[in-house]
Tab-separated table of C-alpha atoms in Angstrom:
chain	number	residue	atom	x	y	z
A	436	MET	CA	0.644	0.252	0.204
A	437	ARG	CA	1.448	3.176	-1.058
A	438	ALA	CA	-1.216	5.373	0.605
A	439	LEU	CA	1.158	6.422	3.096
A	440	ALA	CA	3.996	7.486	0.823
A	441	THR	CA	1.742	9.211	-0.744
A	442	ALA	CA	-0.694	11.072	1.602
A	443	ALA	CA	3.725	11.691	3.265
A	444	THR	CA	4.576	13.544	-0.254
A	445	GLY	CA	1.512	16.036	0.210
A	446	MET	CA	2.007	16.534	3.212
A	447	ALA	CA	5.968	17.850	2.337
A	448	ALA	CA	4.044	19.675	-0.512
A	449	GLN	CA	1.117	22.187	2.278
A	450	GLU	CA	4.548	22.533	4.469
A	451	MET	CA	6.730	24.203	2.004
A	452	ASN	CA	3.628	25.603	0.788
A	453	VAL	CA	3.212	26.995	4.037
A	454	GLU	CA	6.859	28.127	3.691
A	455	VAL	CA	6.324	30.547	0.792
A	456	ILE	CA	3.031	32.060	2.450
A	457	SER	CA	4.339	32.298	5.664
A	458	ASN	CA	7.258	33.997	3.037
A	459	ASN	CA	5.139	36.383	1.667
A	460	ILE	CA	3.481	37.606	4.502
A	461	ALA	CA	6.690	38.122	6.519
A	462	ASN	CA	7.232	40.467	3.231
A	463	MET	CA	4.633	41.853	2.965
A	464	ASN	CA	5.854	45.995	4.054
A	465	THR	CA	8.684	44.829	2.129
A	466	ILE	CA	9.522	47.586	-0.664
A	467	GLY	CA	9.633	45.982	-3.995
A	468	TYR	CA	9.156	43.125	-2.686
A	469	LYS	CA	7.495	40.364	-5.280
A	470	ALA	CA	4.962	37.925	-4.298
A	471	GLN	CA	5.813	34.269	-4.890
A	472	ARG	CA	4.326	30.551	-5.081
A	473	ALA	CA	4.450	27.570	-4.782
A	474	GLU	CA	3.635	25.458	-7.747
A	475	PHE	CA	3.051	22.014	-7.528
A	476	GLN	CA	2.919	18.695	-10.037
A	477	ASP	CA	2.102	14.987	-9.718
A	478	LEU	CA	4.549	12.652	-9.328
A	479	LEU	CA	4.770	9.784	-11.930
A	480	TYR	CA	2.227	7.085	-11.961
A	481	GLN	CA	2.580	3.176	-12.426
A	482	ASP	CA	-0.001	1.330	-15.069
A	483	VAL	CA	-1.021	-1.687	-13.693
A	484	VAL	CA	-3.472	-2.175	-16.621
A	485	ARG	CA	-1.605	-0.285	-19.484
A	486	MET	CA	-4.575	1.367	-21.853
A	487	GLY	CA	-4.799	0.404	-24.577
A	488	SER	CA	-2.925	-3.123	-24.482
A	489	GLN	CA	-4.638	-5.597	-25.773
A	490	SER	CA	-6.326	-8.327	-23.776
A	491	SER	CA	-7.724	-11.302	-25.427
A	492	ASP	CA	-6.204	-12.887	-28.440
A	493	THR	CA	-8.880	-11.628	-30.774
A	494	GLY	CA	-7.565	-8.361	-30.195
A	495	THR	CA	-9.875	-6.423	-27.981
A	496	ILE	CA	-8.445	-3.566	-26.330
A	497	VAL	CA	-8.394	-2.079	-22.695
A	498	PRO	CA	-10.217	0.887	-23.023
A	499	THR	CA	-9.324	2.663	-19.686
A	500	GLY	CA	-6.182	1.313	-18.289
A	501	VAL	CA	-5.192	1.416	-13.941
A	502	GLN	CA	-2.209	3.650	-13.503
A	503	VAL	CA	-2.179	4.597	-9.537
A	504	GLY	CA	-0.460	7.224	-8.848
A	505	SER	CA	2.613	8.043	-6.346
A	506	GLY	CA	1.326	11.775	-5.423
A	507	VAL	CA	3.193	15.265	-5.776
A	508	LYS	CA	6.284	17.906	-5.896
A	509	PRO	CA	6.994	21.055	-5.836
A	510	ASP	CA	8.083	22.321	-9.107
A	511	ALA	CA	8.590	25.720	-8.730
A	512	VAL	CA	8.168	28.937	-5.957
A	513	TYR	CA	6.795	31.441	-8.625
A	514	ARG	CA	7.726	35.348	-8.212
A	515	ILE	CA	4.636	37.170	-9.778
A	516	THR	CA	6.206	39.817	-11.219
A	517	THR	CA	3.179	42.484	-11.253
A	518	GLN	CA	3.112	46.069	-10.694
A	519	GLY	CA	3.488	46.963	-6.532
A	520	SER	CA	1.538	50.188	-5.377
A	521	LEU	CA	3.268	53.074	-5.198
A	522	THR	CA	3.614	55.266	-1.673
A	523	GLN	CA	4.261	58.637	-1.510
A	524	THR	CA	7.574	59.386	0.596
A	525	SER	CA	8.721	62.472	-0.797
A	526	ASN	CA	11.897	61.875	0.233
A	527	PRO	CA	13.064	62.638	-3.531
A	528	LEU	CA	15.478	60.086	-3.875
A	529	ASP	CA	12.975	57.652	-3.191
A	530	LEU	CA	12.182	56.049	-7.048
A	531	ALA	CA	9.362	53.495	-7.833
A	532	ILE	CA	9.225	51.873	-11.271
A	533	ASN	CA	6.250	51.790	-12.950
A	534	GLY	CA	6.833	48.675	-16.050
A	535	GLN	CA	8.891	46.243	-15.965
A	536	GLY	CA	12.608	47.699	-15.506
A	537	TYR	CA	14.424	46.636	-13.074
A	538	PHE	CA	17.561	49.251	-10.887
A	539	GLN	CA	20.937	47.844	-11.396
A	540	ILE	CA	23.247	47.972	-8.137
A	541	GLN	CA	26.839	47.328	-8.123
A	542	LEU	CA	27.693	44.689	-5.418
A	543	PRO	CA	31.344	45.004	-3.789
A	544	SER	CA	32.304	42.476	-5.836
A	545	GLY	CA	32.263	43.522	-8.624
A	546	GLU	CA	29.000	41.987	-10.059
A	547	THR	CA	25.988	44.106	-10.847
A	548	ALA	CA	22.817	42.432	-8.922
A	549	TYR	CA	18.995	44.010	-9.816
A	550	THR	CA	16.700	45.409	-7.746
A	551	ARG	CA	13.050	46.686	-7.784
A	552	ALA	CA	13.710	48.784	-4.628
A	553	GLY	CA	14.726	52.441	-5.335
A	554	ASN	CA	14.829	53.955	-1.576
A	555	PHE	CA	18.226	55.394	-2.502
A	556	SER	CA	20.270	57.383	-0.580
A	557	VAL	CA	23.788	59.176	-1.110
A	558	ASN	CA	26.714	58.425	0.756
A	559	ASN	CA	29.888	60.311	1.930
A	560	VAL	CA	31.149	61.063	-1.260
A	561	GLY	CA	27.843	61.897	-2.732
A	562	THR	CA	27.361	58.863	-5.285
A	563	ILE	CA	23.841	57.863	-5.307
A	564	VAL	CA	23.842	53.744	-3.363
A	565	THR	CA	21.536	51.808	-1.596
A	566	SER	CA	20.324	51.253	1.822
A	567	ASP	CA	23.634	48.655	1.896
A	568	GLY	CA	25.509	51.361	0.601
A	569	PHE	CA	26.109	49.595	-2.946
A	570	THR	CA	26.296	52.331	-6.263
A	571	VAL	CA	23.531	51.946	-8.137
A	572	LEU	CA	24.913	51.924	-11.869
A	573	PRO	CA	25.279	54.164	-13.956
A	574	GLN	CA	27.101	55.355	-11.636
A	575	ILE	CA	25.710	59.195	-10.820
A	576	THR	CA	27.660	61.585	-8.296
A	577	ILE	CA	25.424	64.353	-6.836
A	578	PRO	CA	27.377	67.777	-6.108
A	579	GLN	CA	28.052	68.842	-2.166
A	580	ASN	CA	26.627	72.547	-3.028
A	581	ALA	CA	23.458	71.018	-4.388
A	582	THR	CA	20.175	72.405	-3.646
A	583	ALA	CA	17.201	70.395	-5.062
A	584	VAL	CA	17.367	67.181	-7.374
A	585	THR	CA	14.740	66.414	-9.890
A	586	ILE	CA	14.945	62.842	-10.890
A	587	SER	CA	12.055	63.240	-14.771
A	588	GLN	CA	10.419	60.083	-15.797
A	589	ALA	CA	12.655	59.147	-18.491
A	590	GLY	CA	15.405	58.693	-15.177
A	591	GLN	CA	17.693	62.171	-16.053
A	592	VAL	CA	19.607	63.494	-13.194
A	593	GLN	CA	19.054	67.470	-12.412
A	594	VAL	CA	20.820	69.053	-9.889
A	595	THR	CA	19.661	72.842	-8.733
A	596	VAL	CA	23.108	74.478	-7.673
A	597	PRO	CA	23.543	77.768	-5.900
A	598	GLY	CA	23.494	81.515	-8.299
A	599	GLN	CA	23.070	79.461	-10.950
A	600	THR	CA	19.094	79.020	-12.179
A	601	ALA	CA	19.139	76.418	-14.743
A	602	PRO	CA	18.973	73.256	-13.265
A	603	GLN	CA	21.977	71.041	-14.155
A	604	ILE	CA	22.151	67.294	-15.802
A	605	VAL	CA	24.222	65.313	-13.507
A	606	GLY	CA	23.615	61.238	-15.203
A	607	GLN	CA	20.728	59.527	-16.762
A	608	LEU	CA	19.448	56.427	-14.788
A	609	GLN	CA	19.121	52.801	-16.866
A	610	LEU	CA	16.559	50.364	-16.225
A	611	ALA	CA	16.852	46.785	-17.436
A	612	THR	CA	14.083	44.067	-17.953
A	613	PHE	CA	15.226	39.949	-19.062
A	614	PHE	CA	12.720	37.549	-21.105
A	615	ASN	CA	11.542	36.216	-17.520
A	616	PRO	CA	11.521	37.919	-15.076
A	617	ALA	CA	10.523	35.379	-12.764
A	618	GLY	CA	13.402	33.528	-13.399
A	619	LEU	CA	16.472	35.782	-11.777
A	620	ASP	CA	17.766	33.914	-8.601
A	621	ALA	CA	16.206	36.223	-5.519
A	622	GLN	CA	20.180	36.583	-3.156
A	623	GLY	CA	18.352	38.116	-0.563
A	624	GLY	CA	18.538	42.315	0.520
A	625	ASN	CA	15.553	42.923	-1.660
A	626	LEU	CA	18.779	41.685	-4.933
A	627	PHE	CA	18.999	39.656	-7.976
A	628	LEU	CA	21.207	38.012	-9.760
A	629	VAL	CA	21.050	36.547	-13.592
A	630	SER	CA	20.470	33.100	-13.944
A	631	GLY	CA	20.212	31.029	-17.195
A	632	ALA	CA	16.556	31.341	-17.034
A	633	SER	CA	16.236	35.560	-16.693
A	634	GLY	CA	17.755	35.182	-19.967
A	635	PRO	CA	20.521	38.270	-20.147
A	636	ALA	CA	19.911	42.264	-19.260
A	637	VAL	CA	18.610	44.115	-21.687
A	638	LEU	CA	19.050	47.916	-21.180
A	639	GLY	CA	17.459	50.707	-21.365
A	640	ILE	CA	16.384	54.575	-20.534
A	641	PRO	CA	12.923	54.282	-18.673
A	642	GLY	CA	9.985	55.684	-20.414
A	643	THR	CA	10.021	53.679	-23.376
A	644	THR	CA	7.447	50.369	-23.896
A	645	SER	CA	8.377	48.503	-21.141
A	646	TYR	CA	11.047	49.412	-18.876
A	647	GLY	CA	8.774	51.779	-17.013
A	648	THR	CA	8.835	55.154	-16.676
A	649	LEU	CA	10.718	56.392	-12.417
A	650	GLN	CA	8.322	57.981	-10.294
A	651	GLN	CA	10.097	60.647	-7.855
A	652	GLY	CA	9.469	61.119	-4.242
A	653	TYR	CA	7.728	57.459	-4.481
A	654	THR	CA	8.519	53.529	-3.342
A	655	GLU	CA	6.950	50.765	-4.871
A	656	ALA	CA	5.477	49.057	-1.741
A	657	SER	CA	5.124	45.229	-2.467
A	658	ASN	CA	2.586	43.150	-4.680
A	659	VAL	CA	1.629	40.252	-1.720
A	660	ASP	CA	-2.148	40.905	-1.608
A	661	ALA	CA	-3.455	39.865	2.209
A	662	VAL	CA	-6.284	38.323	1.994
A	663	THR	CA	-5.100	35.761	-0.382
A	664	GLU	CA	-2.333	34.962	1.579
A	665	ILE	CA	-5.258	34.299	4.052
A	666	THR	CA	-6.819	32.826	2.241
A	667	ASN	CA	-4.455	30.179	0.859
A	668	LEU	CA	-2.733	29.656	3.993
A	669	ILE	CA	-6.318	28.238	5.066
A	670	SER	CA	-6.486	25.795	1.975
A	671	ALA	CA	-2.514	25.071	2.749
A	672	GLN	CA	-3.892	23.866	6.912
A	673	ARG	CA	-6.657	22.282	5.657
A	674	ALA	CA	-5.041	20.158	2.340
A	675	TYR	CA	-2.383	18.998	4.901
A	676	GLU	CA	-5.128	18.444	7.015
A	677	MET	CA	-6.121	15.845	4.961
A	678	ASN	CA	-3.285	13.986	3.846
A	679	SER	CA	-2.819	13.160	7.593
A	680	LYS	CA	-6.745	11.578	7.205
A	681	VAL	CA	-4.944	8.962	4.094
A	682	VAL	CA	-2.238	8.707	6.702
A	683	THR	CA	-4.329	7.374	9.429
A	684	SER	CA	-6.981	5.974	7.154
A	685	ALA	CA	-3.950	3.925	6.041
A	686	ASP	CA	-2.543	3.052	9.045
A	687	GLN	CA	-6.199	1.880	10.448
A	688	MET	CA	-6.245	-0.692	7.495
A	689	LEU	CA	-3.177	-2.118	8.675
A	690	GLN	CA	-4.035	-2.234	11.978
A	691	THR	CA	-6.743	-4.269	10.775
A	692	ASN	CA	-4.192	-6.805	8.924
A	693	THR	CA	-2.500	-7.246	12.175
A	694	GLN	CA	-5.822	-7.826	13.800
A	695	MET	CA	-6.906	-10.259	12.025
A	696	LYS	CA	-6.007	-13.264	13.188
A	697	GLN	CA	-5.209	-12.950	16.662
B	1278	MET	CA	-15.542	-22.908	1.999
B	1279	ASP	CA	-11.405	-21.512	1.304
B	1280	ASN	CA	-12.906	-19.500	-1.779
B	1281	ALA	CA	-14.376	-17.336	-0.145
B	1282	LEU	CA	-10.971	-16.427	2.155
B	1283	TYR	CA	-9.693	-16.043	-1.276
B	1284	VAL	CA	-12.974	-13.605	-2.315
B	1285	GLY	CA	-11.933	-11.817	0.715
B	1286	LEU	CA	-8.576	-11.095	-0.120
B	1287	SER	CA	-8.605	-10.104	-4.032
B	1288	ARG	CA	-11.128	-7.146	-2.303
B	1289	GLN	CA	-8.859	-6.686	-0.435
B	1290	MET	CA	-6.388	-6.066	-2.744
B	1291	THR	CA	-8.094	-3.362	-4.438
B	1292	LEU	CA	-9.112	-1.606	-1.529
B	1293	GLN	CA	-5.657	-1.085	-1.034
B	1294	ARG	CA	-5.323	0.425	-4.366
B	1295	ALA	CA	-8.300	2.481	-4.133
B	1296	ILE	CA	-7.186	4.419	-1.116
B	1297	ASP	CA	-3.658	4.743	-3.306
B	1298	VAL	CA	-5.949	6.759	-5.917
B	1299	THR	CA	-7.498	8.213	-3.673
B	1300	ALA	CA	-4.372	9.211	-1.035
B	1301	ASN	CA	-3.182	10.549	-4.695
B	1302	ASN	CA	-5.885	12.668	-5.019
B	1303	ILE	CA	-5.522	14.296	-1.907
B	1304	ALA	CA	-1.795	15.001	-2.837
B	1305	ASN	CA	-2.803	16.909	-5.482
B	1306	VAL	CA	-5.915	19.110	-4.111
B	1307	ASP	CA	-3.724	22.261	-4.805
B	1308	THR	CA	-1.809	21.081	-8.225
B	1309	ALA	CA	-2.852	23.026	-11.405
B	1310	GLY	CA	-5.522	21.309	-14.613
B	1311	PHE	CA	-5.234	17.933	-11.335
B	1312	LYS	CA	-8.551	15.433	-12.909
B	1313	VAL	CA	-9.435	13.557	-10.175
B	1314	GLU	CA	-9.551	9.703	-10.295
B	1315	SER	CA	-10.896	7.006	-9.084
B	1316	LEU	CA	-10.959	3.250	-8.877
B	1317	THR	CA	-13.701	0.732	-11.093
B	1318	VAL	CA	-13.559	-2.422	-10.281
B	1319	GLN	CA	-15.782	-5.335	-11.733
B	1320	GLU	CA	-16.281	-9.380	-10.536
B	1321	ASP	CA	-13.405	-11.086	-12.283
B	1322	PRO	CA	-14.521	-12.055	-15.672
B	1323	GLU	CA	-11.824	-15.309	-16.877
B	1324	THR	CA	-11.356	-17.227	-13.727
B	1325	PRO	CA	-13.924	-17.484	-11.462
B	1326	ALA	CA	-13.600	-18.890	-7.850
B	1327	ARG	CA	-16.183	-21.050	-7.978
B	1328	ALA	CA	-18.407	-21.462	-11.089
B	1329	PRO	CA	-21.599	-23.507	-10.066
B	1330	ALA	CA	-24.043	-23.171	-13.648
B	1331	THR	CA	-25.955	-20.766	-12.579
B	1332	ASP	CA	-24.680	-17.788	-9.717
B	1333	PRO	CA	-21.057	-18.272	-9.308
B	1334	ILE	CA	-18.552	-16.769	-7.206
B	1335	ASN	CA	-16.367	-14.426	-8.632
B	1336	TYR	CA	-13.029	-12.880	-7.025
B	1337	VAL	CA	-13.124	-9.071	-7.830
B	1338	LEU	CA	-10.016	-7.302	-10.104
B	1339	ASP	CA	-9.082	-3.602	-10.821
B	1340	LYS	CA	-11.260	-3.096	-14.370
B	1341	GLY	CA	-10.044	1.039	-15.140
B	1342	LEU	CA	-9.806	4.050	-13.658
B	1343	ALA	CA	-12.329	6.565	-14.084
B	1344	ARG	CA	-10.856	9.964	-14.548
B	1345	ASN	CA	-13.546	13.155	-14.469
B	1346	PHE	CA	-12.433	15.430	-16.377
B	1347	GLY	CA	-14.775	18.428	-15.201
B	1348	GLN	CA	-13.677	21.912	-14.917
B	1349	GLY	CA	-11.855	22.634	-12.335
B	1350	ALA	CA	-12.249	26.408	-10.621
B	1351	LEU	CA	-10.566	29.244	-12.567
B	1352	GLU	CA	-8.640	30.733	-9.859
B	1353	GLN	CA	-7.425	35.010	-9.889
B	1354	THR	CA	-3.867	35.162	-10.458
B	1355	GLY	CA	-3.228	38.481	-12.646
B	1356	ASN	CA	0.067	36.809	-14.148
B	1357	PRO	CA	0.055	37.360	-17.328
B	1358	LEU	CA	1.818	34.292	-18.701
B	1359	ASP	CA	-1.282	32.218	-16.460
B	1360	VAL	CA	-3.637	30.857	-19.078
B	1361	ALA	CA	-6.471	28.695	-18.331
B	1362	ILE	CA	-8.856	26.301	-20.324
B	1363	GLU	CA	-12.148	27.028	-20.033
B	1364	GLY	CA	-13.976	23.940	-21.471
B	1365	GLN	CA	-12.900	20.712	-23.203
B	1366	GLY	CA	-8.925	20.886	-24.286
B	1367	PHE	CA	-5.528	20.589	-23.497
B	1368	PHE	CA	-2.627	22.694	-23.681
B	1369	THR	CA	-0.208	21.283	-25.891
B	1370	VAL	CA	3.944	21.369	-25.362
B	1371	GLN	CA	7.176	18.945	-27.133
B	1372	THR	CA	9.237	17.032	-24.876
B	1373	ALA	CA	12.227	15.549	-25.605
B	1374	ASP	CA	9.422	12.255	-25.659
B	1375	GLY	CA	7.707	13.941	-28.271
B	1376	PRO	CA	4.330	16.192	-27.803
B	1377	ARG	CA	1.753	15.621	-24.353
B	1378	TYR	CA	-0.966	17.523	-23.089
B	1379	THR	CA	-1.880	19.886	-20.354
B	1380	ARG	CA	-4.957	20.976	-18.241
B	1381	ASP	CA	-1.859	22.624	-16.502
B	1382	GLY	CA	-1.425	26.694	-18.478
B	1383	ARG	CA	1.512	27.982	-15.869
B	1384	PHE	CA	3.332	28.935	-18.526
B	1385	THR	CA	6.475	30.704	-18.372
B	1386	LEU	CA	9.414	32.268	-20.697
B	1387	ASP	CA	13.449	30.362	-21.276
B	1388	ALA	CA	15.857	32.730	-21.371
B	1389	THR	CA	15.502	33.226	-25.117
B	1390	GLY	CA	11.709	34.317	-24.830
B	1391	ARG	CA	10.064	30.698	-25.840
B	1392	LEU	CA	7.095	30.440	-24.433
B	1393	THR	CA	7.670	27.232	-22.501
B	1394	ASP	CA	6.082	25.471	-18.965
B	1395	LYS	CA	7.564	24.982	-16.406
B	1396	GLU	CA	9.867	21.742	-16.630
B	1397	GLY	CA	11.232	23.978	-20.177
B	1398	ASP	CA	9.314	22.397	-22.713
B	1399	PRO	CA	8.461	24.480	-24.631
B	1400	VAL	CA	4.239	25.587	-25.705
B	1401	LEU	CA	3.243	24.369	-29.314
B	1402	ASP	CA	0.617	27.478	-31.189
B	1403	ALA	CA	-1.761	25.479	-32.766
B	1404	GLY	CA	-0.076	24.683	-35.845
B	1405	GLY	CA	2.761	23.707	-33.785
B	1406	GLY	CA	5.795	25.408	-34.053
B	1407	GLN	CA	7.133	27.676	-31.212
B	1408	ILE	CA	5.741	31.009	-29.791
B	1409	THR	CA	8.937	33.855	-29.434
B	1410	LEU	CA	8.448	36.815	-27.003
B	1411	ASP	CA	9.923	40.013	-26.950
B	1412	PRO	CA	11.091	41.438	-23.368
B	1413	GLN	CA	11.343	45.518	-24.979
B	1414	ASN	CA	7.578	45.163	-25.744
B	1415	GLY	CA	4.924	45.393	-23.965
B	1416	GLN	CA	3.368	42.565	-21.722
B	1417	PRO	CA	1.708	40.138	-23.875
B	1418	GLY	CA	-1.781	40.075	-24.301
B	1419	ILE	CA	-3.478	36.698	-24.356
B	1420	GLY	CA	-7.157	36.702	-26.247
B	1421	LYS	CA	-10.054	34.613	-25.555
B	1422	ASP	CA	-8.841	32.368	-28.522
B	1423	GLY	CA	-5.315	32.003	-27.428
B	1424	THR	CA	-4.513	34.872	-29.962
B	1425	ILE	CA	-0.325	35.608	-28.586
B	1426	SER	CA	0.126	39.406	-29.160
B	1427	GLN	CA	2.406	42.176	-27.608
B	1428	ILE	CA	2.416	46.006	-28.644
B	1429	SER	CA	5.595	47.071	-30.350
B	1430	LEU	CA	7.960	50.318	-28.974
B	1431	THR	CA	6.287	52.160	-32.299
B	1432	GLY	CA	2.897	51.776	-31.039
B	1433	GLN	CA	2.118	48.486	-33.379
B	1434	THR	CA	0.250	45.349	-32.304
B	1435	LEU	CA	2.496	42.435	-32.741
B	1436	VAL	CA	0.540	38.748	-33.416
B	1437	LEU	CA	2.818	35.922	-32.154
B	1438	GLY	CA	0.891	32.779	-32.152
B	1439	LYS	CA	-2.535	31.594	-30.740
B	1440	LEU	CA	-2.430	29.335	-28.657
B	1441	GLY	CA	-2.606	25.525	-29.739
B	1442	VAL	CA	-6.054	23.770	-27.962
B	1443	VAL	CA	-6.905	20.364	-28.859
B	1444	GLN	CA	-9.163	17.631	-27.999
B	1445	PHE	CA	-9.579	14.033	-28.106
B	1446	SER	CA	-12.282	11.911	-29.255
B	1447	ASP	CA	-11.832	8.858	-25.737
B	1448	LEU	CA	-10.262	10.984	-23.023
B	1449	THR	CA	-10.207	7.584	-21.105
B	1450	ALA	CA	-7.004	6.485	-24.188
B	1451	LEU	CA	-5.187	9.622	-22.636
B	1452	SER	CA	-2.025	8.102	-20.030
B	1453	LYS	CA	-0.693	10.168	-17.448
B	1454	GLN	CA	2.749	11.070	-16.841
B	1455	GLY	CA	3.502	13.316	-14.480
B	1456	ASP	CA	4.476	16.287	-13.819
B	1457	ASN	CA	1.196	17.441	-15.055
B	1458	LEU	CA	1.180	15.948	-18.932
B	1459	TYR	CA	-0.568	13.755	-20.686
B	1460	ALA	CA	0.571	11.294	-23.474
B	1461	ALA	CA	-2.407	10.078	-26.490
B	1462	ALA	CA	-2.231	6.680	-26.339
B	1463	GLY	CA	-3.604	3.201	-28.427
B	1464	GLY	CA	-2.329	5.973	-31.532
B	1465	GLN	CA	-5.458	8.067	-31.071
B	1466	LEU	CA	-4.773	11.891	-32.897
B	1467	PRO	CA	-5.674	15.366	-30.959
B	1468	VAL	CA	-7.994	17.671	-33.077
B	1469	ALA	CA	-8.237	21.104	-32.667
B	1470	ALA	CA	-10.443	21.726	-29.526
B	1471	THR	CA	-13.848	23.723	-30.509
B	1472	GLY	CA	-15.453	26.013	-28.405
B	1473	ALA	CA	-13.082	25.991	-25.572
B	1474	ARG	CA	-12.074	29.481	-23.923
B	1475	ILE	CA	-8.760	30.876	-22.999
B	1476	ASN	CA	-8.584	32.684	-19.742
B	1477	GLN	CA	-5.382	34.949	-19.358
B	1478	GLY	CA	-4.551	35.592	-15.471
B	1479	MET	CA	-6.289	32.511	-14.642
B	1480	VAL	CA	-5.009	29.283	-13.277
B	1481	GLU	CA	-7.167	25.784	-13.243
B	1482	LYS	CA	-6.943	24.866	-10.157
B	1483	SER	CA	-7.115	21.083	-8.918
B	1484	ASN	CA	-11.138	19.314	-9.542
B	1485	VAL	CA	-10.455	17.440	-6.388
B	1486	GLN	CA	-13.840	17.703	-3.863
B	1487	PRO	CA	-11.830	16.957	-0.761
B	1488	VAL	CA	-14.976	16.344	1.382
B	1489	SER	CA	-15.833	13.375	-1.203
B	1490	GLU	CA	-12.140	11.988	-1.668
B	1491	VAL	CA	-12.257	12.598	2.999
B	1492	VAL	CA	-15.935	9.848	2.517
B	1493	HIS	CA	-14.288	7.870	0.175
B	1494	LEU	CA	-11.388	7.336	2.729
B	1495	ILE	CA	-14.106	6.466	4.859
B	1496	ALA	CA	-15.816	4.196	3.016
B	1497	ILE	CA	-12.430	2.513	1.945
B	1498	THR	CA	-11.333	2.099	5.327
B	1499	ARG	CA	-14.847	0.676	6.610
B	1500	ALA	CA	-15.108	-2.189	3.922
B	1501	TYR	CA	-11.917	-2.703	4.626
B	1502	GLU	CA	-12.544	-3.742	8.082
B	1503	SER	CA	-15.755	-5.284	7.149
B	1504	VAL	CA	-13.830	-7.576	4.953
B	1505	ALA	CA	-11.186	-7.919	7.410
B	1506	ASN	CA	-14.496	-9.273	9.614
B	1507	LEU	CA	-15.363	-11.473	6.499
B	1508	ILE	CA	-12.524	-13.540	6.955
B	1509	THR	CA	-12.035	-13.898	10.814
B	1510	GLN	CA	-15.848	-15.084	10.514
B	1511	ILE	CA	-14.759	-17.857	7.716
B	1512	GLU	CA	-12.153	-18.521	9.683
B	1513	ASN	CA	-13.526	-19.422	13.177
B	1514	LEU	CA	-16.195	-20.967	11.266
B	1515	SER	CA	-13.185	-23.549	10.216
B	1516	GLU	CA	-11.639	-24.135	13.407
B	1517	SER	CA	-15.208	-24.711	15.485
B	1518	ALA	CA	-15.876	-27.555	12.124
B	1519	VAL	CA	-12.923	-28.531	13.340
B	1520	GLN	CA	-13.727	-29.345	16.966
B	1521	SER	CA	-16.682	-30.421	16.672
B	1522	LEU	CA	-16.193	-32.899	13.717
B	1523	GLY	CA	-13.035	-33.896	16.297
B	1524	LYS	CA	-15.130	-34.506	19.442
B	1525	ALA	CA	-17.812	-36.847	16.590
B	1526	ALA	CA	-14.596	-39.335	15.629
C-alpha cells in the first residue's frame, strides 16, 4: 500500500506551501518585494493495467487502464512580477518603477545585481547608493552644494546649485529588463542576479515601452495581497490535515491486517 | 470454503489500490489542472472462484481508472502568462519524448523568450510551432481564442501566434506521465478543440472535491474492516468445524 508514502508527499508539499506563504506575509511591507507562489505537479504513475494494451487473443483492447499515481512534488516557487502599488514618501531619492524594469546595482564583488527597491540615498562622496551602500549604476554623483535633486520620469537626474538658475544634468539612470524576470536568482537584500533562466539583461532608458517610467518621491510597495495569502494559508492547512487523514486511514487498514488473526 | 477467503483477499487488494488512488487525489488537491480519479472494479470475468451453472462466485478485479475531466475552478492570479482553459481541451507542449498534453497553463518564458511550461518544454501554437515573445515590447495579451499579442515600441500590435488547444475523441485513452502531462495512448491523434475559451491571468485549480475524497477514505477503511471481519468469521467457522468434527470422531 503506497497511500502512506503518497500522503507523505502531500504533507511535504503543503509544508513548503506554508513556508512560501509565510515568507510572503513576512515581506508584506518590504519595498519592491514580489509575491511568490509554490506550484505543484503530480508525480510518476505506475501502469497497473496499461490502457490500449491487448486484453485477449481476438484483439480486444483495454479501454481504460489502471494508473496509480505516487503523489505530488513542488515544481517551482514562481515569482509573480506584477506591479506593486506606489507609496508616496516625498524623499527626493526614493524612486519607484512603474513598468517592468529593474535598477542595476554594483555589488562589492564587482557583479551587477538588479532590484525593484528604489529607496536610494547618497554616500559620503555624494554617489547615489542603495540602503546597503552599494552603488547604483550608471554611477551618478550629486554635488555637495546641490540644493535640490530632480529625477525625471525618463531617468534624467538634475540638480540645482546655488547661483545658477538652470538645473544641471548630472546623469541618466538606466533600467534593465529580462525575457523571464521570474527566472532571476533572488539573493536577499531585495537583490537579484541574472540566471540561465532569466536571460541576459537588456538595458534601456526609462520611459520607453516596457522599461517603465520612474516616479520620484515614491517607493513601490510589495505586491503581496494579504487576503489572498490568508486564504491560501487556510487552504494549505486544510490540505495538510486531509493528507494526515489519509495516513490515519492507511494506518487503520494496516492495523486491521495485524488484528485479523489473533 | 477456502474460496471465500480468497474472494475476501481479492477485495482487500482492490481496496488497497483504491486508497492509493484516493491518497494521490488528496496529495494533488493544489496541483493546477489535476483531474480527480477513481478506481472502478468488476467481477473477474475470466477465472471464477467457483463456477456453478447458476450463481457463480467471482473474484473482484481492477477494471479501470475513471477520470473526471470536469472543469476545475478558475483562480485569478493576475499573472499575464497564466492561462486557463474553460471547456474541453488541452495545451500542447513539445517534450523530448514527443508532444504531451496538459491542462496546466502556468507558463513562463525561457532565457530566449520562448513560451514554455515549468519544465522548460516549449508550448506549441495551433500550427505546431513555438511562440517567442520580446521583452522589449509590452505585456503580452492573450485573447479568448488563444491569440498572443504584444504592443511594439512603435505602438503596433504584433500577433505572435495562437495557443494550440486540442481535443481527443476518447479521453479515457490518455495516459498520465506525471509533471501534469498526458500522453495520447492507443494511437489516437489530437484534433483542434472547439468551444474552448482561454482565460488570461487565471489558473485552473485541481477539480478534487476534498469532502468526497474524505468520504471515500472512510468508506474504503470501513469496507476493508468488514472484509477482515468476514475473513475472521470464515476462520472461526473452519476452527469450530474442525473442533466439532474432531469430538464426534
